[in-house]
mmCIF file of C-alpha atoms and ligand atoms in Angstrom:
data_model
loop_
_atom_site.group_PDB
_atom_site.id
_atom_site.type_symbol
_atom_site.label_atom_id
_atom_site.label_comp_id
_atom_site.label_asym_id
_atom_site.label_seq_id
_atom_site.Cartn_x
_atom_site.Cartn_y
_atom_site.Cartn_z
ATOM 1 C CA LYS A 664 16.288 15.298 -1.871
ATOM 2 C CA LYS A 665 14.506 13.200 0.717
ATOM 3 C CA ARG A 666 13.672 9.675 -0.265
ATOM 4 C CA ILE A 667 10.358 7.833 -0.233
ATOM 5 C CA PHE A 668 9.676 4.122 -0.452
ATOM 6 C CA SER A 669 6.382 2.277 -0.524
ATOM 7 C CA GLY A 670 4.828 -0.858 -1.971
ATOM 8 C CA ILE A 671 1.631 -2.813 -2.430
ATOM 9 C CA GLN A 672 1.151 -6.570 -2.613
ATOM 10 C CA PRO A 673 -0.129 -7.914 -5.938
ATOM 11 C CA SER A 674 -2.225 -10.382 -3.959
ATOM 12 C CA GLY A 675 -5.475 -9.018 -5.367
ATOM 13 C CA GLU A 676 -6.879 -6.118 -7.350
ATOM 14 C CA LEU A 677 -6.051 -2.617 -6.126
ATOM 15 C CA THR A 678 -8.847 -1.170 -3.996
ATOM 16 C CA LEU A 679 -10.253 2.247 -3.230
ATOM 17 C CA GLY A 680 -8.614 1.776 0.184
ATOM 18 C CA SER A 681 -5.133 1.301 -1.234
ATOM 19 C CA TYR A 682 -5.748 4.255 -3.557
ATOM 20 C CA MET A 683 -6.882 6.663 -0.839
ATOM 21 C CA GLY A 684 -4.552 5.353 1.847
ATOM 22 C CA ALA A 685 -1.446 5.116 -0.301
ATOM 23 C CA ILE A 686 -1.235 5.648 -4.090
ATOM 24 C CA ARG A 687 -2.978 9.015 -4.154
ATOM 25 C CA ASN A 688 -0.348 10.360 -1.783
ATOM 26 C CA TRP A 689 2.472 8.809 -3.777
ATOM 27 C CA VAL A 690 1.317 10.902 -6.728
ATOM 28 C CA ASP A 691 1.404 14.054 -4.600
ATOM 29 C CA LEU A 692 4.896 13.292 -3.341
ATOM 30 C CA GLN A 693 6.552 12.496 -6.679
ATOM 31 C CA ASP A 694 7.608 16.055 -7.512
ATOM 32 C CA GLU A 695 9.166 16.918 -4.202
ATOM 33 C CA TYR A 696 10.908 13.665 -3.305
ATOM 34 C CA GLU A 697 12.968 10.928 -4.839
ATOM 35 C CA CYS A 698 10.408 8.139 -4.894
ATOM 36 C CA ILE A 699 10.684 4.390 -5.178
ATOM 37 C CA TYR A 700 7.464 2.427 -5.605
ATOM 38 C CA CYS A 701 7.474 -1.325 -5.558
ATOM 39 C CA ILE A 702 5.198 -4.215 -6.453
ATOM 40 C CA VAL A 703 5.917 -6.543 -3.553
ATOM 41 C CA ASP A 704 5.398 -10.002 -5.042
ATOM 42 C CA MET A 705 7.653 -11.632 -2.439
ATOM 43 C CA HIS A 706 5.292 -10.403 0.254
ATOM 44 C CA ALA A 707 2.309 -11.709 -1.696
ATOM 45 C CA ILE A 708 3.512 -15.323 -1.533
ATOM 46 C CA THR A 709 3.295 -15.337 2.272
ATOM 47 C CA VAL A 710 -0.185 -16.655 1.556
ATOM 48 C CA ARG A 711 -0.902 -19.056 -1.321
ATOM 49 C CA GLN A 712 -1.225 -17.397 -4.754
ATOM 50 C CA ASP A 713 -2.286 -18.694 -8.132
ATOM 51 C CA PRO A 714 0.944 -18.417 -10.207
ATOM 52 C CA ALA A 715 -0.640 -17.211 -13.448
ATOM 53 C CA LEU A 716 -2.772 -14.668 -11.613
ATOM 54 C CA LEU A 717 0.142 -13.409 -9.532
ATOM 55 C CA ARG A 718 2.168 -12.789 -12.688
ATOM 56 C CA LYS A 719 -0.698 -11.003 -14.394
ATOM 57 C CA ARG A 720 -1.551 -8.889 -11.369
ATOM 58 C CA SER A 721 2.053 -7.845 -10.824
ATOM 59 C CA ILE A 722 2.249 -6.404 -14.324
ATOM 60 C CA ASN A 723 -1.255 -4.922 -14.244
ATOM 61 C CA GLN A 724 -0.473 -3.275 -10.935
ATOM 62 C CA LEU A 725 2.334 -1.374 -12.632
ATOM 63 C CA ALA A 726 -0.101 -0.226 -15.329
ATOM 64 C CA GLN A 727 -2.423 0.974 -12.589
ATOM 65 C CA TYR A 728 0.329 2.824 -10.735
ATOM 66 C CA ILE A 729 1.061 4.717 -13.939
ATOM 67 C CA ALA A 730 -2.631 5.298 -14.653
ATOM 68 C CA CYS A 731 -3.052 6.784 -11.169
ATOM 69 C CA GLY A 732 -0.534 9.434 -12.168
ATOM 70 C CA LEU A 733 2.859 8.050 -11.212
ATOM 71 C CA ASP A 734 5.333 9.120 -13.846
ATOM 72 C CA PRO A 735 7.938 6.457 -14.724
ATOM 73 C CA ALA A 736 10.367 9.228 -15.606
ATOM 74 C CA LYS A 737 10.160 10.689 -12.098
ATOM 75 C CA ASN A 738 9.881 7.571 -9.950
ATOM 76 C CA ILE A 739 11.644 4.262 -9.735
ATOM 77 C CA MET A 740 9.007 1.568 -10.174
ATOM 78 C CA PHE A 741 9.903 -2.094 -10.037
ATOM 79 C CA ILE A 742 8.968 -5.613 -9.027
ATOM 80 C CA GLN A 743 10.448 -6.704 -5.695
ATOM 81 C CA SER A 744 11.652 -10.159 -6.796
ATOM 82 C CA HIS A 745 13.732 -8.535 -9.569
ATOM 83 C CA VAL A 746 16.041 -7.048 -6.954
ATOM 84 C CA PRO A 747 17.433 -9.987 -4.956
ATOM 85 C CA GLN A 748 18.982 -7.638 -2.382
ATOM 86 C CA HIS A 749 15.542 -7.491 -0.726
ATOM 87 C CA ALA A 750 15.719 -11.200 0.103
ATOM 88 C CA GLU A 751 19.319 -10.925 1.259
ATOM 89 C CA LEU A 752 18.771 -7.990 3.579
ATOM 90 C CA GLY A 753 15.444 -9.481 4.678
ATOM 91 C CA TRP A 754 17.273 -12.539 5.960
ATOM 92 C CA ILE A 755 19.876 -10.473 7.743
ATOM 93 C CA LEU A 756 17.313 -8.198 9.410
ATOM 94 C CA GLY A 757 15.334 -11.255 10.503
ATOM 95 C CA CYS A 758 18.351 -12.001 12.675
ATOM 96 C CA TYR A 759 17.999 -8.592 14.313
ATOM 97 C CA THR A 760 14.278 -8.897 14.971
ATOM 98 C CA GLN A 761 12.800 -10.461 18.069
ATOM 99 C CA PHE A 762 10.293 -13.302 17.994
ATOM 100 C CA GLY A 763 8.238 -11.315 20.492
ATOM 101 C CA GLU A 764 8.157 -8.238 18.237
ATOM 102 C CA LEU A 765 6.881 -10.253 15.293
ATOM 103 C CA SER A 766 4.291 -11.942 17.504
ATOM 104 C CA ARG A 767 2.798 -8.564 18.362
ATOM 105 C CA MET A 768 2.140 -7.522 14.754
ATOM 106 C CA THR A 769 -1.601 -7.095 14.183
ATOM 107 C CA GLN A 770 -1.404 -7.953 10.467
ATOM 108 C CA PHE A 771 0.172 -11.286 11.415
ATOM 109 C CA LYS A 772 -2.452 -11.947 14.057
ATOM 110 C CA GLN A 773 -5.270 -11.206 11.601
ATOM 111 C CA LYS A 774 -3.809 -13.099 8.665
ATOM 112 C CA SER A 775 -2.923 -16.127 10.734
ATOM 113 C CA GLN A 776 -6.589 -16.179 11.812
ATOM 114 C CA GLN A 777 -7.702 -16.016 8.167
ATOM 115 C CA HIS A 778 -5.255 -18.659 6.927
ATOM 116 C CA GLN A 779 -5.248 -21.009 9.884
ATOM 117 C CA SER A 780 -4.355 -24.099 7.888
ATOM 118 C CA ASN A 781 -1.308 -22.438 6.294
ATOM 119 C CA ILE A 782 0.520 -20.149 8.718
ATOM 120 C CA THR A 783 3.952 -20.093 7.106
ATOM 121 C CA ALA A 784 7.282 -18.919 8.459
ATOM 122 C CA GLY A 785 7.186 -16.290 5.692
ATOM 123 C CA LEU A 786 3.933 -14.846 6.998
ATOM 124 C CA PHE A 787 5.544 -14.525 10.408
ATOM 125 C CA THR A 788 8.843 -12.974 9.266
ATOM 126 C CA TYR A 789 7.102 -10.707 6.716
ATOM 127 C CA PRO A 790 7.887 -7.484 8.685
ATOM 128 C CA ALA A 791 11.637 -8.178 8.493
ATOM 129 C CA LEU A 792 11.353 -8.277 4.692
ATOM 130 C CA MET A 793 9.324 -5.087 4.742
ATOM 131 C CA ALA A 794 12.016 -3.464 6.889
ATOM 132 C CA ALA A 795 14.560 -4.542 4.275
ATOM 133 C CA ASP A 796 12.466 -2.960 1.497
ATOM 134 C CA ILE A 797 12.496 0.369 3.262
ATOM 135 C CA LEU A 798 16.012 0.383 4.718
ATOM 136 C CA LEU A 799 17.772 -0.767 1.522
ATOM 137 C CA TYR A 800 16.920 2.609 -0.013
ATOM 138 C CA GLN A 801 17.562 4.702 3.117
ATOM 139 C CA ALA A 802 13.998 5.972 2.849
ATOM 140 C CA ASP A 803 13.091 8.988 4.973
ATOM 141 C CA MET A 804 9.367 8.505 4.602
ATOM 142 C CA VAL A 805 6.959 5.667 3.914
ATOM 143 C CA PRO A 806 3.511 6.732 2.663
ATOM 144 C CA VAL A 807 1.035 4.055 3.771
ATOM 145 C CA GLY A 808 -2.445 3.605 5.219
ATOM 146 C CA ALA A 809 -2.942 3.466 8.988
ATOM 147 C CA ASP A 810 -2.823 -0.352 9.062
ATOM 148 C CA GLN A 811 0.880 -0.312 8.086
ATOM 149 C CA LYS A 812 2.012 2.126 10.760
ATOM 150 C CA GLN A 813 3.000 -0.647 13.143
ATOM 151 C CA HIS A 814 5.260 -2.238 10.514
ATOM 152 C CA VAL A 815 7.000 1.062 9.799
ATOM 153 C CA GLU A 816 7.541 1.587 13.512
ATOM 154 C CA LEU A 817 9.075 -1.874 13.794
ATOM 155 C CA THR A 818 11.304 -1.016 10.826
ATOM 156 C CA ARG A 819 12.480 2.022 12.736
ATOM 157 C CA ASP A 820 13.207 -0.059 15.824
ATOM 158 C CA ILE A 821 15.203 -2.581 13.794
ATOM 159 C CA ALA A 822 17.172 0.219 12.122
ATOM 160 C CA GLN A 823 17.883 1.881 15.434
ATOM 161 C CA ARG A 824 19.018 -1.401 16.961
ATOM 162 C CA PHE A 825 21.329 -2.110 14.040
ATOM 163 C CA ASN A 826 22.777 1.409 14.074
ATOM 164 C CA GLY A 827 23.363 1.087 17.798
ATOM 165 C CA LEU A 828 25.143 -2.259 17.520
ATOM 166 C CA TYR A 829 27.458 -1.198 14.701
ATOM 167 C CA SER A 830 27.459 2.419 13.601
ATOM 168 C CA ASP A 831 25.126 4.662 11.659
ATOM 169 C CA THR A 832 23.972 2.518 8.739
ATOM 170 C CA PHE A 833 20.282 3.070 8.150
ATOM 171 C CA THR A 834 18.151 6.191 7.867
ATOM 172 C CA LEU A 835 15.268 6.013 10.349
ATOM 173 C CA PRO A 836 12.025 6.158 8.332
ATOM 174 C CA ASP A 837 8.814 7.907 9.350
ATOM 175 C CA PRO A 838 5.385 6.712 8.306
ATOM 176 C CA PHE A 839 3.404 9.217 6.224
ATOM 177 C CA ILE A 840 -0.281 8.698 6.882
ATOM 178 C CA PRO A 841 -2.895 10.852 5.134
ATOM 179 C CA LYS A 842 -5.396 12.927 7.118
ATOM 180 C CA MET A 843 -8.290 11.775 4.968
ATOM 181 C CA GLY A 844 -8.549 8.177 3.765
ATOM 182 C CA ALA A 845 -5.950 6.543 6.029
ATOM 183 C CA ARG A 846 -8.454 3.868 6.932
ATOM 184 C CA VAL A 847 -11.230 3.317 4.419
ATOM 185 C CA MET A 848 -13.767 0.909 5.882
ATOM 186 C CA SER A 849 -15.823 -1.832 4.232
ATOM 187 C CA LEU A 850 -19.086 -0.572 2.715
ATOM 188 C CA GLY A 851 -20.919 -3.670 3.908
ATOM 189 C CA ASN A 852 -19.372 -3.849 7.343
ATOM 190 C CA PRO A 853 -18.005 -0.440 8.356
ATOM 191 C CA GLU A 854 -16.437 -1.874 11.519
ATOM 192 C CA ASN A 855 -13.859 -3.602 9.291
ATOM 193 C CA LYS A 856 -11.185 -2.233 6.989
ATOM 194 C CA MET A 857 -12.061 -2.259 3.290
ATOM 195 C CA SER A 858 -10.095 -5.185 1.942
ATOM 196 C CA LYS A 859 -9.798 -7.176 -1.255
ATOM 197 C CA SER A 860 -10.917 -10.320 0.569
ATOM 198 C CA ASP A 861 -14.419 -8.826 1.008
ATOM 199 C CA PRO A 862 -15.565 -8.140 -2.597
ATOM 200 C CA ASP A 863 -19.018 -6.752 -1.720
ATOM 201 C CA GLY A 864 -17.804 -4.184 0.753
ATOM 202 C CA CYS A 865 -14.831 -3.309 -1.425
ATOM 203 C CA VAL A 866 -14.568 -0.971 -4.410
ATOM 204 C CA PHE A 867 -11.822 -1.920 -6.847
ATOM 205 C CA LEU A 868 -9.920 0.575 -8.953
ATOM 206 C CA MET A 869 -11.017 -1.289 -12.055
ATOM 207 C CA ASP A 870 -14.721 -1.481 -11.134
ATOM 208 C CA LYS A 871 -17.118 -0.205 -13.789
ATOM 209 C CA PRO A 872 -19.368 2.783 -12.883
ATOM 210 C CA GLU A 873 -22.447 0.537 -12.558
ATOM 211 C CA ASP A 874 -20.610 -1.746 -10.077
ATOM 212 C CA ILE A 875 -19.494 1.256 -8.040
ATOM 213 C CA ARG A 876 -23.038 2.672 -7.937
ATOM 214 C CA ARG A 877 -24.466 -0.688 -6.887
ATOM 215 C CA LYS A 878 -21.915 -1.110 -4.095
ATOM 216 C CA PHE A 879 -22.618 2.366 -2.703
ATOM 217 C CA LYS A 880 -26.371 1.860 -2.955
ATOM 218 C CA ARG A 881 -26.009 -1.171 -0.699
ATOM 219 C CA ALA A 882 -23.597 0.524 1.689
ATOM 220 C CA VAL A 883 -24.590 0.130 5.316
ATOM 221 C CA THR A 884 -25.715 3.364 7.018
ATOM 222 C CA ASP A 885 -28.064 3.768 10.006
ATOM 223 C CA SER A 886 -31.657 4.659 10.827
ATOM 224 C CA ASP A 887 -30.835 8.157 11.957
ATOM 225 C CA MET A 888 -30.884 9.930 8.557
ATOM 226 C CA SER A 889 -28.416 12.730 9.310
ATOM 227 C CA VAL A 890 -25.229 13.128 7.319
ATOM 228 C CA THR A 891 -22.828 13.858 10.148
ATOM 229 C CA PHE A 892 -19.426 12.528 11.113
ATOM 230 C CA ASP A 893 -19.412 10.323 14.211
ATOM 231 C CA ARG A 894 -17.059 7.357 13.941
ATOM 232 C CA GLU A 895 -18.392 5.684 17.024
ATOM 233 C CA ASN A 896 -22.127 5.816 16.547
ATOM 234 C CA LYS A 897 -22.333 6.324 12.780
ATOM 235 C CA ALA A 898 -19.523 4.207 11.363
ATOM 236 C CA GLY A 899 -21.129 3.693 7.940
ATOM 237 C CA VAL A 900 -22.023 7.339 7.298
ATOM 238 C CA SER A 901 -18.681 8.529 8.664
ATOM 239 C CA ASN A 902 -16.876 6.191 6.285
ATOM 240 C CA LEU A 903 -18.919 7.477 3.325
ATOM 241 C CA LEU A 904 -18.174 11.052 4.365
ATOM 242 C CA THR A 905 -14.459 10.319 4.494
ATOM 243 C CA ILE A 906 -14.551 8.707 1.063
ATOM 244 C CA TYR A 907 -16.495 11.685 -0.293
ATOM 245 C CA CYS A 908 -13.984 14.145 1.130
ATOM 246 C CA ALA A 909 -10.987 12.157 -0.068
ATOM 247 C CA ALA A 910 -12.507 11.951 -3.558
ATOM 248 C CA THR A 911 -13.531 15.605 -3.835
ATOM 249 C CA GLY A 912 -10.897 17.319 -1.694
ATOM 250 C CA LYS A 913 -13.627 18.912 0.436
ATOM 251 C CA THR A 914 -13.392 19.217 4.219
ATOM 252 C CA LEU A 915 -15.697 17.288 6.543
ATOM 253 C CA GLU A 916 -17.410 20.506 7.606
ATOM 254 C CA ALA A 917 -18.071 21.502 4.005
ATOM 255 C CA ALA A 918 -19.464 18.057 3.208
ATOM 256 C CA GLU A 919 -21.710 18.019 6.281
ATOM 257 C CA ALA A 920 -23.016 21.463 5.347
ATOM 258 C CA GLU A 921 -23.623 20.370 1.758
ATOM 259 C CA PHE A 922 -25.864 17.476 2.856
ATOM 260 C CA ALA A 923 -27.488 19.156 5.874
ATOM 261 C CA GLY A 924 -31.199 18.409 5.937
ATOM 262 C CA GLN A 925 -30.904 15.873 3.112
ATOM 263 C CA GLY A 926 -31.337 12.138 3.498
ATOM 264 C CA TYR A 927 -29.137 9.241 2.508
ATOM 265 C CA GLY A 928 -31.128 8.981 -0.722
ATOM 266 C CA VAL A 929 -29.270 12.094 -1.897
ATOM 267 C CA PHE A 930 -26.028 11.498 -0.035
ATOM 268 C CA LYS A 931 -25.200 7.932 -1.123
ATOM 269 C CA PRO A 932 -25.533 8.548 -4.880
ATOM 270 C CA ALA A 933 -23.424 11.707 -4.510
ATOM 271 C CA VAL A 934 -20.630 9.697 -2.884
ATOM 272 C CA ALA A 935 -20.934 7.062 -5.610
ATOM 273 C CA GLU A 936 -20.650 9.710 -8.362
ATOM 274 C CA ALA A 937 -17.613 11.301 -6.717
ATOM 275 C CA VAL A 938 -15.900 7.902 -6.700
ATOM 276 C CA VAL A 939 -17.037 7.055 -10.251
ATOM 277 C CA GLU A 940 -15.496 10.296 -11.519
ATOM 278 C CA THR A 941 -12.287 9.774 -9.550
ATOM 279 C CA LEU A 942 -11.789 6.259 -10.842
ATOM 280 C CA ARG A 943 -13.021 6.660 -14.416
ATOM 281 C CA PRO A 944 -9.829 8.124 -15.921
ATOM 282 C CA ILE A 945 -7.709 5.676 -13.925
ATOM 283 C CA ARG A 946 -9.616 2.662 -15.232
ATOM 284 C CA GLU A 947 -9.579 3.907 -18.801
ATOM 285 C CA GLU A 948 -5.854 4.627 -18.776
ATOM 286 C CA SER A 949 -5.095 1.304 -17.038
ATOM 287 C CA GLU A 950 -7.033 -0.608 -19.682
ATOM 288 C CA ARG A 951 -5.029 1.111 -22.389
ATOM 289 C CA LEU A 952 -1.672 0.560 -20.660
ATOM 290 C CA MET A 953 -2.332 -3.077 -19.768
ATOM 291 C CA LYS A 954 -2.357 -3.876 -23.478
ATOM 292 C CA ASP A 955 1.097 -2.379 -23.952
ATOM 293 C CA LYS A 956 3.175 -5.199 -22.485
ATOM 294 C CA ALA A 957 6.401 -4.040 -24.113
ATOM 295 C CA TYR A 958 6.131 -0.616 -22.547
ATOM 296 C CA LEU A 959 5.369 -2.020 -19.090
ATOM 297 C CA GLU A 960 8.302 -4.394 -19.415
ATOM 298 C CA SER A 961 10.631 -1.532 -20.253
ATOM 299 C CA VAL A 962 9.423 0.374 -17.172
ATOM 300 C CA TYR A 963 9.889 -2.449 -14.671
ATOM 301 C CA ARG A 964 13.232 -3.501 -16.149
ATOM 302 C CA ASP A 965 14.594 -0.016 -16.024
ATOM 303 C CA GLY A 966 13.196 0.383 -12.498
ATOM 304 C CA ALA A 967 14.839 -2.813 -11.261
ATOM 305 C CA GLN A 968 18.184 -1.727 -12.624
ATOM 306 C CA LYS A 969 18.057 1.627 -10.853
ATOM 307 C CA ALA A 970 16.748 0.072 -7.648
ATOM 308 C CA GLN A 971 19.454 -2.567 -7.659
ATOM 309 C CA TYR A 972 22.145 0.061 -7.942
ATOM 310 C CA LEU A 973 20.897 1.793 -4.792
ATOM 311 C CA ALA A 974 20.167 -1.442 -2.932
ATOM 312 C CA THR A 975 23.639 -2.860 -3.531
ATOM 313 C CA LYS A 976 25.264 0.123 -1.850
ATOM 314 C CA THR A 977 23.356 -0.413 1.380
ATOM 315 C CA LEU A 978 23.639 -4.181 1.328
ATOM 316 C CA SER A 979 27.441 -4.160 0.890
ATOM 317 C CA LYS A 980 27.772 -1.771 3.790
ATOM 318 C CA VAL A 981 25.643 -4.023 5.983
ATOM 319 C CA GLN A 982 27.501 -7.183 5.002
ATOM 320 C CA ARG A 983 30.824 -5.593 5.813
ATOM 321 C CA LYS A 984 29.642 -4.330 9.191
ATOM 322 C CA ILE A 985 28.272 -7.653 10.363
ATOM 323 C CA GLY A 986 31.402 -9.559 9.387
ATOM 324 C CA PHE A 987 30.715 -11.189 6.018
ATOM 325 C CA VAL A 988 33.816 -11.731 3.868
ATOM 326 C CA ALA A 989 33.897 -9.429 0.827
ATOM 327 C CA ARG A 990 33.319 -11.203 -2.489
HETATM 328 P P1 TYM B 2196 -1.082 -3.815 1.292
HETATM 329 O O1 TYM B 2196 -0.664 -4.441 0.028
HETATM 330 O O2 TYM B 2196 -2.019 -4.578 2.165
HETATM 331 O O3 TYM B 2196 -1.801 -2.409 1.100
HETATM 332 C C1 TYM B 2196 -1.266 -1.434 0.265
HETATM 333 C C2 TYM B 2196 -1.388 -0.035 0.811
HETATM 334 O O4 TYM B 2196 -2.732 0.379 0.883
HETATM 335 C C3 TYM B 2196 -3.082 0.751 2.193
HETATM 336 N N1 TYM B 2196 -4.444 0.283 2.439
HETATM 337 C C4 TYM B 2196 -5.429 1.057 2.917
HETATM 338 N N2 TYM B 2196 -5.455 2.355 3.263
HETATM 339 C C5 TYM B 2196 -6.618 2.858 3.718
HETATM 340 N N3 TYM B 2196 -7.750 2.135 3.830
HETATM 341 C C6 TYM B 2196 -7.768 0.817 3.495
HETATM 342 N N4 TYM B 2196 -8.891 0.121 3.598
HETATM 343 C C7 TYM B 2196 -6.567 0.231 3.008
HETATM 344 N N5 TYM B 2196 -6.244 -1.010 2.566
HETATM 345 C C8 TYM B 2196 -4.942 -0.961 2.227
HETATM 346 C C9 TYM B 2196 -2.076 0.057 3.080
HETATM 347 O O5 TYM B 2196 -1.917 0.721 4.308
HETATM 348 C C10 TYM B 2196 -0.836 0.119 2.239
HETATM 349 O O6 TYM B 2196 -0.210 1.369 2.342
HETATM 350 N N6 TYM B 2196 2.947 -4.609 4.081
HETATM 351 C C11 TYM B 2196 2.386 -3.777 3.042
HETATM 352 C C12 TYM B 2196 3.145 -3.842 1.746
HETATM 353 C C13 TYM B 2196 4.586 -3.517 1.851
HETATM 354 C C14 TYM B 2196 5.142 -2.231 2.075
HETATM 355 C C15 TYM B 2196 6.561 -2.423 2.077
HETATM 356 C C16 TYM B 2196 4.599 -0.972 2.271
HETATM 357 C C17 TYM B 2196 5.619 -4.381 1.753
HETATM 358 N N7 TYM B 2196 6.822 -3.727 1.871
HETATM 359 C C18 TYM B 2196 7.411 -1.343 2.285
HETATM 360 C C19 TYM B 2196 5.474 0.099 2.481
HETATM 361 C C20 TYM B 2196 6.869 -0.087 2.488
HETATM 362 C C21 TYM B 2196 0.971 -4.240 2.804
HETATM 363 O O7 TYM B 2196 0.570 -5.336 3.160
HETATM 364 O O8 TYM B 2196 0.209 -3.373 2.110
#
C-alpha cells in the first residue's frame, strides 16, 4: 500500500480553505492508502501562540479531523510533538538544506512580513521540519492545498540530495493537489488566500449557519452580474463558483448553466446554503467529540505510538548513514 502523510498547524481554527484544500481529500484517500495525519504543533510555535489555546486547539483539531470523516481505525492520527523523531530528523535535514533554498520559500517571505518584529530561526527552518514529517514515514504522496506545493517540492529536493550523497534512504514524495478547492480565496478580498488571520473573509469549520450566511452575503463580487468563471476579471465570483462546486461536487460548466441568467441575489445564498449543509454535520459531530476528552486522548496516544514505531525505523537508518554512533 502506498503511504500518505499530511498535517495542519493548530495555530487557529480550521477553515473552509483547509477543508477543501486538504482534509476533504484525506477522507477520500483513507480507504486506498495507508494514511498518517498529524497535528503539527511544533510548526505552530514558529509564530507566538497562547499556550492554553494551543493545547485546546490541538485536541479540538483531532476531534474535527474525525468529524470530517477520518476514521481513527483506518488512519494514524497524532500530535507532532509526541513523536520526538520529528525534531531529531528536522535538525539533521536542516543540515542538508541550503540557506538560499529556505530564503526562496513564499510562506516564509509572507510570514516574515506579517511578523516583522519576531522572525525566528524556527520560522526560517520550518521547511526542514516539514521535510522531516514527510520523509520519516516514507510518504509517497502529500495531499495539500496549492500553497504547500513549494514545500513538498523542497522536501523532494532534500530527499534526492540525501539519497545521492549516501544511498537510497527516502521515498520521493509527490504533492497531491485537488482540482477543485486547491486555493480557496478570501471572501472579502478574493485576491488573497482565505486564511485564519482574516476572520471576515474566512469561513471556519465551526461557524454557525447564520455566520456562514452573513459572510457569504458580504462576499465581494463585481458589477457585471453574470455567474461565470473568469479568475482574472471576476476573482470574487470565480472563487464562489469554486467553493460551490467543491461543496456540491458539480462541475464548473454545470454550475454556470444552473445560474445562467440569474443574478448574484440568487447565486450567493445558494453558495452559502451549499456550505452550510456541508459543514453542519461536521460541526455537530465535532461539538459532540470535543466533549469526549478520554476518547480523543486514546486516539492521539495510540496514534503517537504507531507513528513512533515507523519514524524510528527511518531515523535509525539516517543516523547510521551519516555517521552517528549507534546507541
Ligand atoms: P496549514 O496549516 O497552513 O494549512 C493546512 C492545509 O490546508 C491547506 N489550505 C488551503 N487550501 C486551499 N485554500 C486555502 N485557502 C487554504 N488554506 C490552507 C494548506 O495547503 C494545507 O494543506 N506547512 C503546512 C503544515 C505542515 C504539513 C507538513 C503539511 C507541516 N508539516 C507535512 C503536509 C505535510 C501548513 O502550514 O499548512
